[in-house]
Amino acid sequence: MSRTTVVLFTRDLRVRDHPALADACRNSGRVVPLFVLDEKILRGPFASPNRGMFLGEALADLRESLRERGGDLLVRAGDPVEEALRVACEVGAERVVCSADVTAFARRRERRLDRACEEAGLELGLFPGVTVVPAGDLRTGGGGHHQVFTPYWRAWEAATWRSVVRAPERVEVPTGLAPGSLPSRTDLTCGGETSPNLPKGGESAARARLDAYARQRTDAGSLDRENLAADQTTRLSPYLHFGCVSPLTVATRLRGSAEDVVRQLCWRDFYHQVTACFPGIARQDLRPRRREWVSDAGDAIEAWRAGRTGVPIVDAGMRQLLAEGWMHNRARLVVGSFLTKQLGVDWRVGAAHFFRWLVDGDVANNAGNWQWVAGTGNDTRPNRVLNPLRQAARFDPDGDYVRRYVPELAGIDGAAVHEPWKLPEDVRRGLDYPELLIDPVPRRTG
Ligand SMILES: Cc1cc2nc3c(=O)[nH]c(=O)nc-3n(C[C@H](O)[C@H](O)[C@H](O)COP(=O)(O)OP(=O)(O)OC[C@H]3O[C@@H](n4cnc5c(N)ncnc54)[C@H](O)[C@@H]3O)c2cc1C
């Protein structure tokens, strides 16, 4: 038990159900929890000030939890592989451990870490924890990854899940190490604009959210997850993205009482195993169907981004994204279909905007879902177009969601808010709300 292990945290910012941390604490006398602020993530093409803010809070919370257990979180800046090796040499560690991840970026980092550990004579341990079922565990009859959700869901439900692991009681960190400062707001946002109503990051907030949701489900039984104004989904996605709670913890807790949420977690696993096998998912079409995207969309893209298309249900969704760094799944489907199928704009444009603002912005889930919506991915009906007016009537029947996010329309009663162009001319003129960008009724609908 005299060995020393470095635990490299990436997007698994928790102490509970963290197999790599638990293993290190069980099998090593000394443990060095380490997080490295990677400039490539904070300033690269996938940077997002909203996620930066959430990350800062998650790190502060993780440090607090480790300190309560007698340990600490070392914070360094630079290249995670170089810094992990530097710290390992400094403390004379024999081993580095981390959670295995699926994206091209994470896999490259793991390969580099593997080579660097080998050269330095260190052992590298990769552990599960980012998904419920590890990507690659469930294969089709032919041995490939699953490209269709329903058979994956059947296999996923029948699979044996690992057990949730407890948080370590003690984390023994070697003495004399400089902990390093937590990043400042400027480090985390690079001066970029953030949304005014962001959720609070960290494992404590994640646990509180999960507890509240589980209680709500026990009291209410089923909730209306599709109703936009009711807002009754878990809102756990940012916490799952940063690993402030493990997906296995959520799935185990809600199995039997909230099967609809468990199924959504299966969608998350599904896109993660697709990403592991198709690392180009963020850029390349999963199933090229020779879609022709418009080359000059004029002002349409900017109007869509700003929530000023003149279609209230679309504008409400886009404004929720800017205000909260989050959007209801139903609204994501509506605005995604509107951009790709009605405006004919390449899904990558939409995915990039989502990635700029979403606190839960995640390569696998974002690209996977955008490709589903655009018909280049795993949808078995790739030509489906969502009619925004029908969607509004079904999922925001009283218009409350639109009134919440589009203040110009707050004075219009009931469902009339969804079609302001039908209002009497004098009312319309007083609204200061944009004219329709295009006819909101698509030619083909699903
Ligand atoms: C165009 C588009 C882009 C999207 N981009 C992202 C993204 O970047 N990051 C992200 O986490 N989700 C993304 N989603 C999926 C989904 O909209 C969000 O996960 C969900 O709205 C988060 O809210 P919630 O936590 O309340 O979800 P709940 O309904 O409570 O579901 C629980 C969890 O299951 C997972 N989940 C739910 N729906 C999906 C789904 N369709 N695909 C994969 N996982 C799912 C999430 O981790 C979620 O937190 C996208 C969906 C669309 C249509």
Short mmCIF file of C-alpha atoms and ligand atoms in Angstrom, two decimals:
data_model
loop_
_atom_site.label_atom_id
_atom_site.label_comp_id
_atom_site.label_asym_id
_atom_site.label_seq_id
_atom_site.Cartn_x
_atom_site.Cartn_y
_atom_site.Cartn_z
CA MET A 1 0.00 0.00 0.00
CA SER A 2 2.94 2.34 -0.24
CA ARG A 3 2.34 3.16 -3.88
CA THR A 4 1.25 6.53 -5.15
CA THR A 5 -1.40 7.05 -7.86
CA VAL A 6 -2.26 10.20 -9.79
CA VAL A 7 -5.99 10.48 -10.55
CA LEU A 8 -6.39 12.65 -13.61
CA PHE A 9 -9.88 14.20 -13.60
CA THR A 10 -11.33 15.28 -16.93
CA ARG A 11 -15.15 15.38 -17.21
CA ASP A 12 -15.84 13.22 -14.20
CA LEU A 13 -15.86 15.93 -11.52
CA ARG A 14 -17.21 14.03 -8.53
CA VAL A 15 -16.13 11.83 -5.63
CA ARG A 16 -19.15 9.49 -5.63
CA ASP A 17 -19.33 6.59 -8.08
CA HIS A 18 -15.91 7.46 -9.47
CA PRO A 19 -14.33 4.06 -10.20
CA ALA A 20 -10.84 5.48 -10.95
CA LEU A 21 -10.70 7.51 -7.72
CA ALA A 22 -12.18 4.66 -5.67
CA ASP A 23 -9.64 2.19 -7.05
CA ALA A 24 -6.74 4.57 -6.39
CA CYS A 25 -7.84 5.13 -2.78
CA ARG A 26 -8.35 1.41 -2.22
CA ASN A 27 -5.08 0.24 -3.74
CA SER A 28 -2.59 3.05 -3.09
CA GLY A 29 -1.23 4.53 0.10
CA ARG A 30 -1.15 7.99 -1.44
CA VAL A 31 -3.38 9.57 -4.07
CA VAL A 32 -2.95 12.78 -6.06
CA PRO A 33 -6.24 14.09 -7.50
CA LEU A 34 -5.31 16.35 -10.40
CA PHE A 35 -7.18 18.59 -12.80
CA VAL A 36 -5.36 20.29 -15.68
CA LEU A 37 -6.89 23.34 -17.32
CA ASP A 38 -6.34 22.70 -20.98
CA GLU A 39 -5.99 25.86 -23.05
CA LYS A 40 -7.03 23.90 -26.14
CA ILE A 41 -10.46 23.41 -24.60
CA LEU A 42 -10.83 26.86 -23.04
CA ARG A 43 -9.70 28.78 -26.14
CA GLY A 44 -10.20 26.25 -28.97
CA PRO A 45 -13.04 25.95 -31.48
CA PHE A 46 -15.21 24.16 -28.91
CA ALA A 47 -14.82 26.85 -26.25
CA SER A 48 -17.90 28.08 -24.41
CA PRO A 49 -17.92 30.72 -21.67
CA ASN A 50 -21.08 29.13 -20.24
CA ARG A 51 -19.39 25.76 -19.83
CA GLY A 52 -16.32 27.54 -18.50
CA MET A 53 -18.38 29.07 -15.66
CA PHE A 54 -19.96 25.73 -14.83
CA LEU A 55 -16.55 24.04 -14.86
CA GLY A 56 -15.16 26.58 -12.38
CA GLU A 57 -17.96 25.86 -9.91
CA ALA A 58 -17.61 22.11 -10.39
CA LEU A 59 -13.87 22.30 -9.63
CA ALA A 60 -14.45 24.36 -6.48
CA ASP A 61 -17.02 21.83 -5.28
CA LEU A 62 -14.74 18.88 -6.07
CA ARG A 63 -11.86 20.47 -4.19
CA GLU A 64 -14.14 21.01 -1.20
CA SER A 65 -15.28 17.35 -1.22
CA LEU A 66 -11.70 16.11 -1.44
CA ARG A 67 -10.61 18.42 1.38
CA GLU A 68 -13.44 17.09 3.57
CA ARG A 69 -11.84 13.67 3.06
CA GLY A 70 -8.40 14.86 4.08
CA GLY A 71 -7.20 15.31 0.51
CA ASP A 72 -7.12 18.11 -2.05
CA LEU A 73 -7.50 18.80 -5.74
CA LEU A 74 -4.29 19.83 -7.46
CA VAL A 75 -4.98 22.35 -10.20
CA ARG A 76 -2.49 22.93 -12.98
CA ALA A 77 -2.68 24.62 -16.38
CA GLY A 78 -1.23 23.33 -19.64
CA ASP A 79 -1.24 20.05 -21.49
CA PRO A 80 -2.96 17.35 -19.36
CA VAL A 81 -0.54 14.62 -20.45
CA GLU A 82 2.59 16.67 -19.73
CA GLU A 83 1.23 17.93 -16.42
CA ALA A 84 0.08 14.47 -15.28
CA LEU A 85 3.56 13.11 -16.00
CA ARG A 86 5.23 16.07 -14.30
CA VAL A 87 3.15 15.59 -11.14
CA ALA A 88 3.69 11.82 -11.25
CA CYS A 89 7.49 12.34 -11.36
CA GLU A 90 7.32 14.97 -8.62
CA VAL A 91 5.57 12.61 -6.19
CA GLY A 92 7.28 9.41 -7.37
CA ALA A 93 3.98 7.85 -8.50
CA GLU A 94 3.84 4.38 -10.03
CA ARG A 95 0.46 4.78 -11.62
CA VAL A 96 -1.88 7.24 -13.39
CA VAL A 97 -5.61 6.55 -13.62
CA CYS A 98 -8.51 8.31 -15.34
CA SER A 99 -12.00 7.69 -16.74
CA ALA A 100 -12.09 6.36 -20.30
CA ASP A 101 -13.89 8.68 -22.71
CA VAL A 102 -15.15 8.40 -26.29
CA THR A 103 -14.51 11.55 -28.35
CA ALA A 104 -11.68 11.84 -30.85
CA PHE A 105 -10.10 14.53 -28.65
CA ALA A 106 -10.28 12.40 -25.49
CA ARG A 107 -9.08 9.26 -27.25
CA ARG A 108 -6.04 11.11 -28.63
CA ARG A 109 -5.30 12.34 -25.11
CA GLU A 110 -5.57 8.77 -23.77
CA ARG A 111 -3.25 7.41 -26.45
CA ARG A 112 -0.68 10.12 -25.71
CA LEU A 113 -1.01 9.46 -22.00
CA ASP A 114 -0.53 5.76 -22.60
CA ARG A 115 2.69 6.35 -24.60
CA ALA A 116 4.02 8.87 -22.08
CA CYS A 117 3.33 6.51 -19.16
CA GLU A 118 5.01 3.65 -20.96
CA GLU A 119 8.11 5.74 -21.66
CA ALA A 120 8.24 6.87 -18.03
CA GLY A 121 7.72 3.33 -16.70
CA LEU A 122 4.31 4.16 -15.22
CA GLU A 123 1.19 2.08 -15.27
CA LEU A 124 -1.95 3.61 -16.82
CA GLY A 125 -5.42 2.56 -15.66
CA LEU A 126 -8.57 3.50 -17.60
CA PHE A 127 -11.87 3.13 -15.75
CA PRO A 128 -15.57 3.28 -16.64
CA GLY A 129 -17.90 6.02 -15.40
CA VAL A 130 -18.69 8.34 -18.32
CA THR A 131 -21.62 6.18 -19.49
CA VAL A 132 -23.94 3.63 -17.83
CA VAL A 133 -22.72 0.80 -20.06
CA PRO A 134 -19.19 1.30 -21.41
CA ALA A 135 -19.10 2.19 -25.11
CA GLY A 136 -18.18 -0.92 -27.07
CA ASP A 137 -19.63 -3.41 -24.58
CA LEU A 138 -22.82 -3.96 -26.57
CA ARG A 139 -22.33 -5.15 -30.15
CA THR A 140 -24.73 -6.17 -32.89
CA GLY A 141 -24.94 -9.80 -34.03
CA GLY A 142 -22.38 -8.93 -36.73
CA GLY A 143 -19.95 -7.56 -34.12
CA GLY A 144 -20.28 -3.88 -35.11
CA HIS A 145 -21.53 -0.95 -33.04
CA HIS A 146 -25.26 -0.22 -32.88
CA GLN A 147 -26.53 2.24 -35.48
CA VAL A 148 -30.23 1.92 -34.66
CA PHE A 149 -31.57 2.87 -31.25
CA THR A 150 -34.31 0.28 -30.55
CA PRO A 151 -32.11 -2.84 -30.72
CA TYR A 152 -29.50 -0.98 -28.68
CA TRP A 153 -32.13 -0.11 -26.06
CA ARG A 154 -33.17 -3.77 -25.79
CA ALA A 155 -29.57 -4.92 -25.33
CA TRP A 156 -28.85 -2.03 -22.91
CA GLU A 157 -31.86 -2.82 -20.71
CA ALA A 158 -30.89 -6.49 -20.53
CA ALA A 159 -27.19 -5.80 -19.83
CA THR A 160 -25.74 -6.20 -16.34
CA TRP A 161 -24.66 -2.83 -15.02
CA ARG A 162 -21.67 -2.47 -12.72
CA SER A 163 -22.47 -1.50 -9.12
CA VAL A 164 -22.38 2.14 -8.04
CA VAL A 165 -19.16 2.70 -6.05
CA ARG A 166 -19.09 4.72 -2.85
CA ALA A 167 -17.07 7.86 -2.35
CA PRO A 168 -13.75 7.20 -0.60
CA GLU A 169 -13.82 8.01 3.10
CA ARG A 170 -10.22 9.24 3.14
CA VAL A 171 -8.01 10.62 0.39
CA GLU A 172 -4.37 10.58 1.52
CA VAL A 173 -2.46 13.14 -0.51
CA PRO A 174 1.36 13.37 -0.27
CA THR A 175 2.47 16.37 1.78
CA GLY A 176 4.24 19.42 0.39
CA LEU A 177 2.39 19.72 -2.92
CA ALA A 178 1.28 23.19 -4.04
CA PRO A 179 -2.50 22.82 -4.61
CA GLY A 180 -2.61 25.51 -7.33
CA SER A 181 -5.32 28.15 -7.62
CA LEU A 182 -8.74 27.55 -9.00
CA PRO A 183 -9.19 29.31 -12.34
CA SER A 184 -10.56 32.84 -12.38
CA ARG A 185 -13.68 33.88 -14.27
CA THR A 186 -11.47 35.40 -16.98
CA ASP A 187 -9.49 32.15 -17.32
CA LEU A 188 -12.74 30.25 -17.70
CA THR A 189 -14.63 32.51 -20.07
CA CYS A 190 -11.74 34.16 -21.92
CA GLY A 191 -13.77 37.34 -21.58
CA GLY A 192 -16.66 35.92 -23.66
CA GLU A 193 -20.32 36.65 -22.95
CA THR A 194 -22.18 34.28 -20.61
CA SER A 195 -25.89 33.63 -20.19
CA PRO A 196 -27.56 35.49 -17.31
CA ASN A 197 -29.40 32.47 -15.83
CA LEU A 198 -26.93 29.62 -15.71
CA PRO A 199 -27.33 26.58 -13.43
CA LYS A 200 -24.84 26.23 -10.60
CA GLY A 201 -22.12 23.67 -11.30
CA GLY A 202 -20.78 20.91 -9.05
CA GLU A 203 -21.53 17.56 -7.46
CA SER A 204 -23.46 19.10 -4.53
CA ALA A 205 -25.83 20.91 -6.90
CA ALA A 206 -26.18 17.74 -8.99
CA ARG A 207 -27.14 15.66 -5.95
CA ALA A 208 -29.64 18.27 -4.84
CA ARG A 209 -31.16 18.33 -8.32
CA LEU A 210 -31.38 14.54 -8.51
CA ASP A 211 -32.90 14.30 -5.01
CA ALA A 212 -35.49 16.96 -5.86
CA TYR A 213 -36.41 15.25 -9.11
CA ALA A 214 -36.67 11.79 -7.51
CA ARG A 215 -38.95 13.25 -4.81
CA GLN A 216 -41.07 15.02 -7.41
CA ARG A 217 -41.48 11.74 -9.30
CA THR A 218 -42.45 9.83 -6.17
CA ASP A 219 -45.07 12.46 -5.34
CA ALA A 220 -46.42 12.98 -8.84
CA GLY A 221 -45.88 9.58 -10.49
CA SER A 222 -45.50 10.54 -14.11
CA LEU A 223 -44.59 14.05 -15.26
CA ASP A 224 -45.34 15.68 -18.59
CA ARG A 225 -41.82 15.70 -19.98
CA GLU A 226 -42.96 16.97 -23.39
CA ASN A 227 -44.82 20.06 -22.18
CA LEU A 228 -42.50 22.98 -22.82
CA ALA A 229 -43.91 25.37 -20.22
CA ALA A 230 -44.18 22.72 -17.48
CA ASP A 231 -40.41 22.24 -17.66
CA GLN A 232 -40.53 18.82 -16.01
CA THR A 233 -37.42 17.09 -17.28
CA THR A 234 -34.52 16.48 -14.87
CA ARG A 235 -32.26 19.33 -16.12
CA LEU A 236 -29.37 17.07 -15.18
CA SER A 237 -27.67 17.29 -18.59
CA PRO A 238 -24.89 19.78 -17.62
CA TYR A 239 -24.13 17.71 -14.52
CA LEU A 240 -23.96 14.56 -16.61
CA HIS A 241 -21.75 16.26 -19.17
CA PHE A 242 -19.22 17.33 -16.54
CA GLY A 243 -19.64 14.11 -14.56
CA CYS A 244 -20.85 15.92 -11.43
CA VAL A 245 -23.15 12.92 -11.11
CA SER A 246 -22.56 9.61 -12.84
CA PRO A 247 -25.16 8.43 -15.36
CA LEU A 248 -25.17 5.09 -13.53
CA THR A 249 -26.14 6.81 -10.28
CA VAL A 250 -29.06 8.53 -12.03
CA ALA A 251 -30.15 5.39 -13.90
CA THR A 252 -29.96 3.21 -10.78
CA ARG A 253 -31.84 5.74 -8.67
CA LEU A 254 -34.64 6.27 -11.21
CA ARG A 255 -35.00 2.72 -12.56
CA GLY A 256 -38.52 1.53 -11.82
CA SER A 257 -39.86 4.99 -10.94
CA ALA A 258 -38.92 7.05 -14.01
CA GLU A 259 -38.35 4.70 -16.93
CA ASP A 260 -38.71 7.58 -19.39
CA VAL A 261 -35.58 9.23 -17.94
CA VAL A 262 -33.71 5.91 -17.93
CA ARG A 263 -34.54 5.60 -21.62
CA GLN A 264 -33.09 9.09 -22.25
CA LEU A 265 -29.91 7.98 -20.50
CA CYS A 266 -29.83 5.10 -22.93
CA TRP A 267 -29.96 7.61 -25.81
CA ARG A 268 -26.96 9.28 -24.19
CA ASP A 269 -25.07 5.95 -24.06
CA PHE A 270 -26.19 5.21 -27.63
CA TYR A 271 -24.63 8.40 -29.01
CA HIS A 272 -21.49 7.82 -26.96
CA GLN A 273 -20.98 4.35 -28.48
CA VAL A 274 -21.68 5.80 -31.95
CA THR A 275 -19.04 8.48 -31.30
CA ALA A 276 -16.50 5.91 -30.10
CA CYS A 277 -16.85 4.11 -33.45
CA PHE A 278 -17.32 7.19 -35.61
CA PRO A 279 -14.92 9.80 -34.18
CA GLY A 280 -15.68 12.24 -37.03
CA ILE A 281 -19.29 12.62 -35.80
CA ALA A 282 -18.94 16.36 -35.08
CA ARG A 283 -18.04 17.13 -38.71
CA GLN A 284 -18.92 14.28 -41.04
CA ASP A 285 -22.39 12.98 -41.92
CA LEU A 286 -23.00 9.61 -40.33
CA ARG A 287 -25.10 8.59 -43.30
CA PRO A 288 -24.38 10.86 -46.25
CA ARG A 289 -27.64 11.32 -48.11
CA ARG A 290 -26.42 13.98 -50.54
CA ARG A 291 -28.39 16.72 -48.84
CA GLU A 292 -27.94 20.08 -50.53
CA TRP A 293 -27.51 22.84 -47.97
CA VAL A 294 -28.13 26.42 -49.02
CA SER A 295 -24.87 28.24 -49.68
CA ASP A 296 -26.21 31.73 -48.98
CA ALA A 297 -28.86 31.86 -46.28
CA GLY A 298 -28.76 35.68 -46.13
CA ASP A 299 -29.83 37.00 -42.74
CA ALA A 300 -31.68 33.81 -41.87
CA ILE A 301 -28.92 32.24 -39.81
CA GLU A 302 -28.44 35.35 -37.70
CA ALA A 303 -32.22 35.69 -37.21
CA TRP A 304 -32.36 32.05 -36.09
CA ARG A 305 -29.44 32.49 -33.68
CA ALA A 306 -30.96 35.60 -32.15
CA GLY A 307 -34.49 34.15 -31.87
CA ARG A 308 -35.93 36.64 -34.38
CA THR A 309 -37.36 34.42 -37.13
CA GLY A 310 -40.93 35.61 -36.55
CA VAL A 311 -42.03 32.05 -35.61
CA PRO A 312 -42.68 32.36 -31.86
CA ILE A 313 -42.04 28.74 -30.86
CA VAL A 314 -38.67 28.78 -32.64
CA ASP A 315 -37.75 32.16 -31.22
CA ALA A 316 -38.70 31.11 -27.68
CA GLY A 317 -36.39 28.09 -27.88
CA MET A 318 -33.48 30.08 -29.25
CA ARG A 319 -33.91 32.77 -26.61
CA GLN A 320 -34.10 30.19 -23.83
CA LEU A 321 -30.71 28.95 -25.04
CA LEU A 322 -29.18 32.44 -24.86
CA ALA A 323 -30.73 33.17 -21.46
CA GLU A 324 -30.05 29.86 -19.68
CA GLY A 325 -27.42 28.00 -21.69
CA TRP A 326 -30.00 25.22 -21.90
CA MET A 327 -33.06 24.43 -23.99
CA HIS A 328 -35.92 21.95 -23.55
CA ASN A 329 -35.43 18.85 -25.72
CA ARG A 330 -38.69 19.41 -27.60
CA ALA A 331 -37.63 22.96 -28.46
CA ARG A 332 -34.21 21.66 -29.61
CA LEU A 333 -36.03 19.36 -32.03
CA VAL A 334 -38.26 22.17 -33.32
CA VAL A 335 -35.48 24.74 -33.84
CA GLY A 336 -33.18 22.09 -35.33
CA SER A 337 -35.78 20.94 -37.83
CA PHE A 338 -36.59 24.57 -38.70
CA LEU A 339 -32.95 25.41 -39.43
CA THR A 340 -32.04 22.31 -41.42
CA LYS A 341 -35.26 21.24 -43.10
CA GLN A 342 -37.05 24.57 -43.57
CA LEU A 343 -34.20 27.06 -43.99
CA GLY A 344 -32.02 24.38 -45.61
CA VAL A 345 -28.97 25.34 -43.52
CA ASP A 346 -26.22 22.79 -42.84
CA TRP A 347 -26.64 21.13 -39.42
CA ARG A 348 -23.01 21.98 -38.57
CA VAL A 349 -23.99 25.67 -38.39
CA GLY A 350 -26.68 24.86 -35.82
CA ALA A 351 -24.48 22.48 -33.87
CA ALA A 352 -21.72 25.12 -33.62
CA HIS A 353 -24.16 27.70 -32.23
CA PHE A 354 -25.53 25.20 -29.71
CA PHE A 355 -21.99 24.31 -28.73
CA ARG A 356 -21.16 27.96 -28.13
CA TRP A 357 -24.04 28.37 -25.65
CA LEU A 358 -25.10 25.00 -24.19
CA VAL A 359 -23.86 24.28 -20.67
CA ASP A 360 -24.48 20.62 -21.51
CA GLY A 361 -22.77 21.01 -24.93
CA ASP A 362 -21.38 17.59 -25.59
CA VAL A 363 -19.76 16.25 -28.77
CA ALA A 364 -21.63 12.92 -28.77
CA ASN A 365 -25.07 14.22 -27.80
CA ASN A 366 -24.95 17.46 -29.75
CA ALA A 367 -23.64 16.08 -33.03
CA GLY A 368 -25.64 12.85 -32.68
CA ASN A 369 -28.91 14.71 -32.15
CA TRP A 370 -28.22 17.34 -34.82
CA GLN A 371 -27.54 14.60 -37.33
CA TRP A 372 -30.75 12.85 -36.26
CA VAL A 373 -32.72 16.07 -36.79
CA ALA A 374 -31.02 16.85 -40.11
CA GLY A 375 -31.57 13.34 -41.47
CA THR A 376 -27.87 12.56 -41.84
CA GLY A 377 -27.77 10.35 -38.76
CA ASN A 378 -29.57 7.54 -37.01
CA ASP A 379 -33.18 8.61 -37.66
CA THR A 380 -35.09 5.87 -39.43
CA ARG A 381 -37.23 8.62 -41.04
CA PRO A 382 -34.59 11.06 -42.34
CA ASN A 383 -37.07 13.18 -44.32
CA ARG A 384 -39.30 14.00 -41.37
CA VAL A 385 -39.95 17.77 -41.00
CA LEU A 386 -41.52 19.08 -37.80
CA ASN A 387 -44.26 21.60 -38.43
CA PRO A 388 -43.54 24.32 -35.84
CA LEU A 389 -47.19 25.35 -35.60
CA ARG A 390 -48.38 21.82 -34.90
CA GLN A 391 -45.54 21.33 -32.44
CA ALA A 392 -46.53 24.57 -30.70
CA ALA A 393 -50.19 23.50 -30.48
CA ARG A 394 -49.22 20.12 -28.99
CA PHE A 395 -46.38 21.02 -26.67
CA ASP A 396 -47.19 24.61 -25.69
CA PRO A 397 -51.00 24.56 -25.99
CA ASP A 398 -51.57 27.64 -23.82
CA GLY A 399 -48.62 29.61 -25.19
CA ASP A 400 -46.96 29.99 -21.77
CA TYR A 401 -43.52 28.88 -22.99
CA VAL A 402 -43.53 31.51 -25.74
CA ARG A 403 -44.70 34.26 -23.39
CA ARG A 404 -41.92 33.32 -20.90
CA TYR A 405 -39.10 33.78 -23.40
CA VAL A 406 -40.47 36.28 -25.95
CA PRO A 407 -41.45 39.34 -23.92
CA GLU A 408 -42.72 41.23 -26.98
CA LEU A 409 -45.58 38.71 -27.09
CA ALA A 410 -46.26 38.57 -23.34
CA GLY A 411 -49.52 40.50 -23.70
CA ILE A 412 -51.14 38.06 -26.18
CA ASP A 413 -53.52 35.60 -24.53
CA GLY A 414 -53.63 31.84 -25.04
CA ALA A 415 -52.59 29.97 -28.16
CA ALA A 416 -53.02 33.10 -30.32
CA VAL A 417 -49.44 33.90 -29.30
CA HIS A 418 -48.20 31.21 -31.73
CA GLU A 419 -49.49 32.99 -34.82
CA PRO A 420 -49.02 36.73 -34.33
CA TRP A 421 -49.41 37.29 -38.09
CA LYS A 422 -53.10 36.44 -37.66
CA LEU A 423 -53.67 39.15 -35.06
CA PRO A 424 -55.54 42.33 -36.08
CA GLU A 425 -53.28 44.77 -37.89
CA ASP A 426 -53.36 47.43 -35.14
CA VAL A 427 -52.31 44.88 -32.47
CA ARG A 428 -49.55 43.54 -34.73
CA ARG A 429 -48.15 46.99 -35.40
CA GLY A 430 -47.78 47.62 -31.68
CA LEU A 431 -45.80 44.47 -31.03
CA ASP A 432 -42.22 45.22 -32.11
CA TYR A 433 -41.85 41.56 -33.06
CA PRO A 434 -40.16 40.50 -36.34
CA GLU A 435 -42.12 39.66 -39.48
CA LEU A 436 -42.05 36.03 -40.62
CA LEU A 437 -38.76 35.00 -42.18
CA ILE A 438 -40.37 32.17 -44.16
CA ASP A 439 -43.72 30.40 -44.30
CA PRO A 440 -43.73 28.39 -41.07
CA VAL A 441 -45.73 25.51 -42.59
CA PRO A 442 -43.31 23.05 -44.17
CA ARG A 443 -44.24 21.27 -47.38
CA ARG A 444 -43.58 17.77 -45.98
CA THR A 445 -44.37 17.22 -42.33
CA GLY A 446 -44.01 14.46 -39.82
C1 LIG B 1 -30.48 19.36 -31.82
C2 LIG B 1 -30.21 18.78 -30.45
C3 LIG B 1 -28.99 19.01 -29.81
C4 LIG B 1 -28.74 18.46 -28.55
N1 LIG B 1 -27.53 18.71 -27.93
C5 LIG B 1 -27.26 18.14 -26.72
C6 LIG B 1 -26.01 18.37 -26.08
O1 LIG B 1 -25.12 19.05 -26.58
N2 LIG B 1 -25.83 17.80 -24.85
C7 LIG B 1 -26.78 17.02 -24.25
O2 LIG B 1 -26.56 16.53 -23.14
N3 LIG B 1 -27.95 16.77 -24.87
C8 LIG B 1 -28.23 17.30 -26.07
N4 LIG B 1 -29.43 17.06 -26.67
C9 LIG B 1 -30.34 16.07 -26.07
C10 LIG B 1 -31.40 16.60 -25.11
O3 LIG B 1 -32.09 17.67 -25.68
C11 LIG B 1 -30.82 17.03 -23.76
O4 LIG B 1 -29.99 16.03 -23.24
C12 LIG B 1 -31.96 17.29 -22.76
O5 LIG B 1 -32.84 18.27 -23.25
C13 LIG B 1 -31.37 17.73 -21.42
O6 LIG B 1 -32.38 18.03 -20.52
P1 LIG B 1 -32.64 17.13 -19.24
O7 LIG B 1 -31.35 16.91 -18.52
O8 LIG B 1 -33.73 17.74 -18.49
O9 LIG B 1 -33.07 15.76 -19.92
P2 LIG B 1 -33.95 14.54 -19.37
O10 LIG B 1 -35.08 14.37 -20.30
O11 LIG B 1 -34.23 14.66 -17.95
O12 LIG B 1 -33.00 13.28 -19.64
C14 LIG B 1 -32.02 12.80 -18.72
C15 LIG B 1 -30.67 12.78 -19.40
O13 LIG B 1 -30.67 11.90 -20.52
C16 LIG B 1 -29.81 12.43 -21.54
N5 LIG B 1 -30.63 12.71 -22.74
C17 LIG B 1 -31.89 13.17 -22.80
N6 LIG B 1 -32.30 13.26 -24.08
C18 LIG B 1 -31.26 12.85 -24.84
C19 LIG B 1 -31.05 12.73 -26.24
N7 LIG B 1 -32.01 13.02 -27.14
N8 LIG B 1 -29.84 12.33 -26.67
C20 LIG B 1 -28.86 12.03 -25.80
N9 LIG B 1 -28.99 12.10 -24.48
C21 LIG B 1 -30.18 12.52 -24.00
C22 LIG B 1 -29.22 13.72 -21.01
O14 LIG B 1 -27.95 13.45 -20.47
C23 LIG B 1 -30.23 14.11 -19.95
O15 LIG B 1 -29.67 14.92 -18.93
C24 LIG B 1 -29.72 17.63 -27.94
C25 LIG B 1 -30.94 17.41 -28.57
C26 LIG B 1 -31.19 17.97 -29.82
C27 LIG B 1 -32.50 17.70 -30.49
#
